[in-house]
mmCIF file of C-alpha atoms in Angstrom:
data_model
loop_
_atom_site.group_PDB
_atom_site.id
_atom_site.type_symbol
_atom_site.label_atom_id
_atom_site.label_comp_id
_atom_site.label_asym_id
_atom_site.label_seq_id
_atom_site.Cartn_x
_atom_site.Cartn_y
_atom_site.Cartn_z
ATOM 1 C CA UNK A 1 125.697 -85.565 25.735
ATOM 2 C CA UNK A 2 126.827 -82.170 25.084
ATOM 3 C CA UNK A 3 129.110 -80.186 27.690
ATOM 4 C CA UNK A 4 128.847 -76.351 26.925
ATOM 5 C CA UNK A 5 132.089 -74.330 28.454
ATOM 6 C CA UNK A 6 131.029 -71.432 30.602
ATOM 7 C CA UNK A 7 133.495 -68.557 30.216
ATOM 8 C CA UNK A 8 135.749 -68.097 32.858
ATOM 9 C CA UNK A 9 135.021 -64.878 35.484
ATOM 10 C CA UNK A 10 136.905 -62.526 35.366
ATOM 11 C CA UNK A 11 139.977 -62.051 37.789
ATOM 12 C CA UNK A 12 139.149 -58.775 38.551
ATOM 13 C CA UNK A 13 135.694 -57.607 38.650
ATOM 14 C CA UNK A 14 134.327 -54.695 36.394
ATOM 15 C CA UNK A 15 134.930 -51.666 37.622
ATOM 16 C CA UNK A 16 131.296 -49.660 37.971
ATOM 17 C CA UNK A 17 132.046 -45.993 37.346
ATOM 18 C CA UNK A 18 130.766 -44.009 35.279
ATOM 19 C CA UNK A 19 132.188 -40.308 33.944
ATOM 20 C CA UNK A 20 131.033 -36.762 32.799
ATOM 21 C CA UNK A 21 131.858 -35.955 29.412
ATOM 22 C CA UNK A 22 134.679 -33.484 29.487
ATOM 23 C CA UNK A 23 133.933 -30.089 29.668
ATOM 24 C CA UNK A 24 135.593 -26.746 30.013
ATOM 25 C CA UNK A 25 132.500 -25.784 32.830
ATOM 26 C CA UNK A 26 133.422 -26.841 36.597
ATOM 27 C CA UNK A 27 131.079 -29.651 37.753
ATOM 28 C CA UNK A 28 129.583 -30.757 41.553
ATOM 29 C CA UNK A 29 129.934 -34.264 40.622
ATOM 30 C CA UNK A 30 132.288 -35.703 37.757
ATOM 31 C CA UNK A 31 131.170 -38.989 37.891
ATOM 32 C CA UNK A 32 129.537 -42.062 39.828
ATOM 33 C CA UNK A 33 131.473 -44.933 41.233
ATOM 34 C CA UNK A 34 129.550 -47.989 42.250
ATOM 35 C CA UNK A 35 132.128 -49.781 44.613
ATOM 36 C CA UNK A 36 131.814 -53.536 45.801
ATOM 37 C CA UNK A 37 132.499 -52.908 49.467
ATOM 38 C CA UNK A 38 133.271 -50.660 52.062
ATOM 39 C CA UNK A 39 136.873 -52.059 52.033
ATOM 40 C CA UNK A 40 138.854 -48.804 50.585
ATOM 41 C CA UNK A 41 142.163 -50.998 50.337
ATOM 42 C CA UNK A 42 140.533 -53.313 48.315
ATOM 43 C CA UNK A 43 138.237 -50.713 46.691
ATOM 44 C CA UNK A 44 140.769 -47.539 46.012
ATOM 45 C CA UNK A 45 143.265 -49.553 43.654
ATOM 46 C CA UNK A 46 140.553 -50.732 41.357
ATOM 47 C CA UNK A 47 138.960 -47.136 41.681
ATOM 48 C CA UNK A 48 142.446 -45.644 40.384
ATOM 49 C CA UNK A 49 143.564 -48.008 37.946
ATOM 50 C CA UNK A 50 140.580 -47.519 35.696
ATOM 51 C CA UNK A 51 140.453 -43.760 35.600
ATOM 52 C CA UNK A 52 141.450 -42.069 32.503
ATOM 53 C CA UNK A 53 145.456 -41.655 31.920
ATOM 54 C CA UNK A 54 145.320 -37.996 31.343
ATOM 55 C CA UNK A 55 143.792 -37.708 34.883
ATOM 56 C CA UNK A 56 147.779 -38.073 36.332
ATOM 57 C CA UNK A 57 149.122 -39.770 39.369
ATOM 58 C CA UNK A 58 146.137 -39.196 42.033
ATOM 59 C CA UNK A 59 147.971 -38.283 45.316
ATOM 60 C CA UNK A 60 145.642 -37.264 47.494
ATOM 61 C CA UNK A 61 142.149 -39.216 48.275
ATOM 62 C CA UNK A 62 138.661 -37.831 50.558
ATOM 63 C CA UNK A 63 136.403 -40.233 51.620
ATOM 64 C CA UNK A 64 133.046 -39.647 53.955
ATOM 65 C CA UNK A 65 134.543 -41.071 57.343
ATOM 66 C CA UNK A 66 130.837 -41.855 58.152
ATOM 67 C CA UNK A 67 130.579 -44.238 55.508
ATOM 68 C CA UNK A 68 134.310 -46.144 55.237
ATOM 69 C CA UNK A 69 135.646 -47.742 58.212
ATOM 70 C CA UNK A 70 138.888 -46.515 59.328
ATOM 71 C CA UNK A 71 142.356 -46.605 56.859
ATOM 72 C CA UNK A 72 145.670 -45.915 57.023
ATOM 73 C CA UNK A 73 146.791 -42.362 56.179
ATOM 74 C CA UNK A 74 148.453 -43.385 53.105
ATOM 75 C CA UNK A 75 148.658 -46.207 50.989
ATOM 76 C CA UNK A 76 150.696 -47.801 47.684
ATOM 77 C CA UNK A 77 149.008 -48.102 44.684
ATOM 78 C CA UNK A 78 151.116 -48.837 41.554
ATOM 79 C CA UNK A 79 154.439 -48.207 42.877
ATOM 80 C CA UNK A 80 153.142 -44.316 44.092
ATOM 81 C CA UNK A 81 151.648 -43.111 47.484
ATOM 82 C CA UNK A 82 148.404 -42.354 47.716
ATOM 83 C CA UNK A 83 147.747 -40.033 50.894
ATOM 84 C CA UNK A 84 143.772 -41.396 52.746
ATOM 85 C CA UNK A 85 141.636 -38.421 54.242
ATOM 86 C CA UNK A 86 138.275 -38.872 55.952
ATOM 87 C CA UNK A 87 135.792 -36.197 56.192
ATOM 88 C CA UNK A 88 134.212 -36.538 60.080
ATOM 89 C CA UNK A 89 131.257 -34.045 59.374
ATOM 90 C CA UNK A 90 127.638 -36.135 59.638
ATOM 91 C CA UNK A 91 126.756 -33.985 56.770
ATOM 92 C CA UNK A 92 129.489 -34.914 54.355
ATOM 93 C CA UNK A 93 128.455 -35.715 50.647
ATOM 94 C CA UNK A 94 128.458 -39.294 49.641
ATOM 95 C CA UNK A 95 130.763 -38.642 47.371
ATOM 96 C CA UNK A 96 135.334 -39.418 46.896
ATOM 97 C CA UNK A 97 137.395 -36.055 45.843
ATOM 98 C CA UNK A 98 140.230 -37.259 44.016
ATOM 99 C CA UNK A 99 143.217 -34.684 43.994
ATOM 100 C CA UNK A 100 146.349 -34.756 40.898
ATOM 101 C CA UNK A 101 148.219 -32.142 41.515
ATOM 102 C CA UNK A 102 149.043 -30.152 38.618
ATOM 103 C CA UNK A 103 146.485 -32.177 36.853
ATOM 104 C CA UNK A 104 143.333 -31.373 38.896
ATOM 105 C CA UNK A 105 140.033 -32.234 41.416
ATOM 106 C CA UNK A 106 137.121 -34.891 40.602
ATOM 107 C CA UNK A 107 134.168 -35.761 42.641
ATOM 108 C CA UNK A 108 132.949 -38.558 42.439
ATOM 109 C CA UNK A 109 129.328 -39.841 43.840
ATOM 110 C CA UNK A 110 130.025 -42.854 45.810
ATOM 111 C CA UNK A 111 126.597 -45.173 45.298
ATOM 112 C CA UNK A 112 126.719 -47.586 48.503
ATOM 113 C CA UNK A 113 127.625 -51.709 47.393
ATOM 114 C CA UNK A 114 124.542 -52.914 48.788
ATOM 115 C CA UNK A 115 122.833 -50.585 46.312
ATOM 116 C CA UNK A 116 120.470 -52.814 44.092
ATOM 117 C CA UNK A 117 121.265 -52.162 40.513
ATOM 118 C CA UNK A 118 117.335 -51.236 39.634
ATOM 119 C CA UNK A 119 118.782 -48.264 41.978
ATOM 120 C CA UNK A 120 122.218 -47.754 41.421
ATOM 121 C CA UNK A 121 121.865 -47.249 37.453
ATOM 122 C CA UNK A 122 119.801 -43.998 37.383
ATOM 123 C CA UNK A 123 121.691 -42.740 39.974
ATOM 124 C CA UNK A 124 124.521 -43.319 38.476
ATOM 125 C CA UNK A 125 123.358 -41.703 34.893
ATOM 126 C CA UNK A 126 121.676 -38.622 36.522
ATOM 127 C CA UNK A 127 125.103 -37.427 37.830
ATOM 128 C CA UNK A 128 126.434 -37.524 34.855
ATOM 129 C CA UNK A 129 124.257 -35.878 33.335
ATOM 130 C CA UNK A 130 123.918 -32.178 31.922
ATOM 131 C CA UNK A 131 120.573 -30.647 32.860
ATOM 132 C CA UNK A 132 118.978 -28.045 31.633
ATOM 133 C CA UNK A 133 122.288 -26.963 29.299
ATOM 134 C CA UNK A 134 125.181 -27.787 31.707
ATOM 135 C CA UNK A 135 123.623 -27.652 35.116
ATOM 136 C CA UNK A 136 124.779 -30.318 36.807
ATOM 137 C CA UNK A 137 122.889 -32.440 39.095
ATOM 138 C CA UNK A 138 124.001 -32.918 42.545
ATOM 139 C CA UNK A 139 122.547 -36.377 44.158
ATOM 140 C CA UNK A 140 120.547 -36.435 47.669
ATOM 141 C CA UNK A 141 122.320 -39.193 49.457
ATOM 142 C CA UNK A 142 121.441 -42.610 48.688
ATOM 143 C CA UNK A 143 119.916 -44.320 51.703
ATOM 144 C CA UNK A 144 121.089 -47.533 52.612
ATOM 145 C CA UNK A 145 119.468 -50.855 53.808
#
């Protein structure tokens, strides 16, 4: 009898975010991230730690208060605080401005977790995306359930 070895999982999940190319032209969205849950302690730290080094210390964070559950106003993450906002319009994008200062703003489109992947991947590509020689693409939000 022969025992195959499974590889171990991974102690911390892939991160699902995806990035525009970087470009001199301001963007709507610079990116797609695909979070696990709606738990922005949990979420947030895995979020920051896999953006790109030149992006700085991000200080300041925006989230749709419709969508996350309520947070503290502030929050460690590597040693540096990170200061929470929530947007409390019904109309707020789906979407999580990071702020650097000195360094700049992103927006990201947040695709909800229970997303399916069949969905989440061209969602995910298309705001990324360049149309039509550097028009960016600017996602309707993505209904859950």
């Amino acid at each position: 009898m022969t025992t195959a070895l499974q590889p171990p999982l991974p102690s911390h999940p892939v991160l699902r975010l995806r990035l525009a190319p970087h470009s001199d032209l301001p963007r709507a969205i610079d990116g797609a991230w695909w979070p696990r849950s709606y738990d922005l302690l949990v979420e947030l730290p895995r979020l920051l730690a896999g953006l790109p080094r030149e992006w700085g210390h991000v200080a300041s964070v925006t989230v749709n208060g419709a969508a996350w559950p309520v947070t503290a106003g502030r929050m460690f993450v590597s040693n540096q605080v990170v200061r929470l906002h929530r947007t409390l319009a019904a109309s707020a994008p789906p979407t999580v401005v990071l702020l650097a200062p000195g360094r700049g703003r992103w927006d990201l489109l947040v695709v909800p977790p229970d997303t399916t992947a069949e969905a989440a991947e061209p969602l995910m590509a298309a705001a990324v995306a360049d149309i039509e020689g550097g028009s960016p693409w600017v996602p309707d939000p993505v209904p859950r359930g």
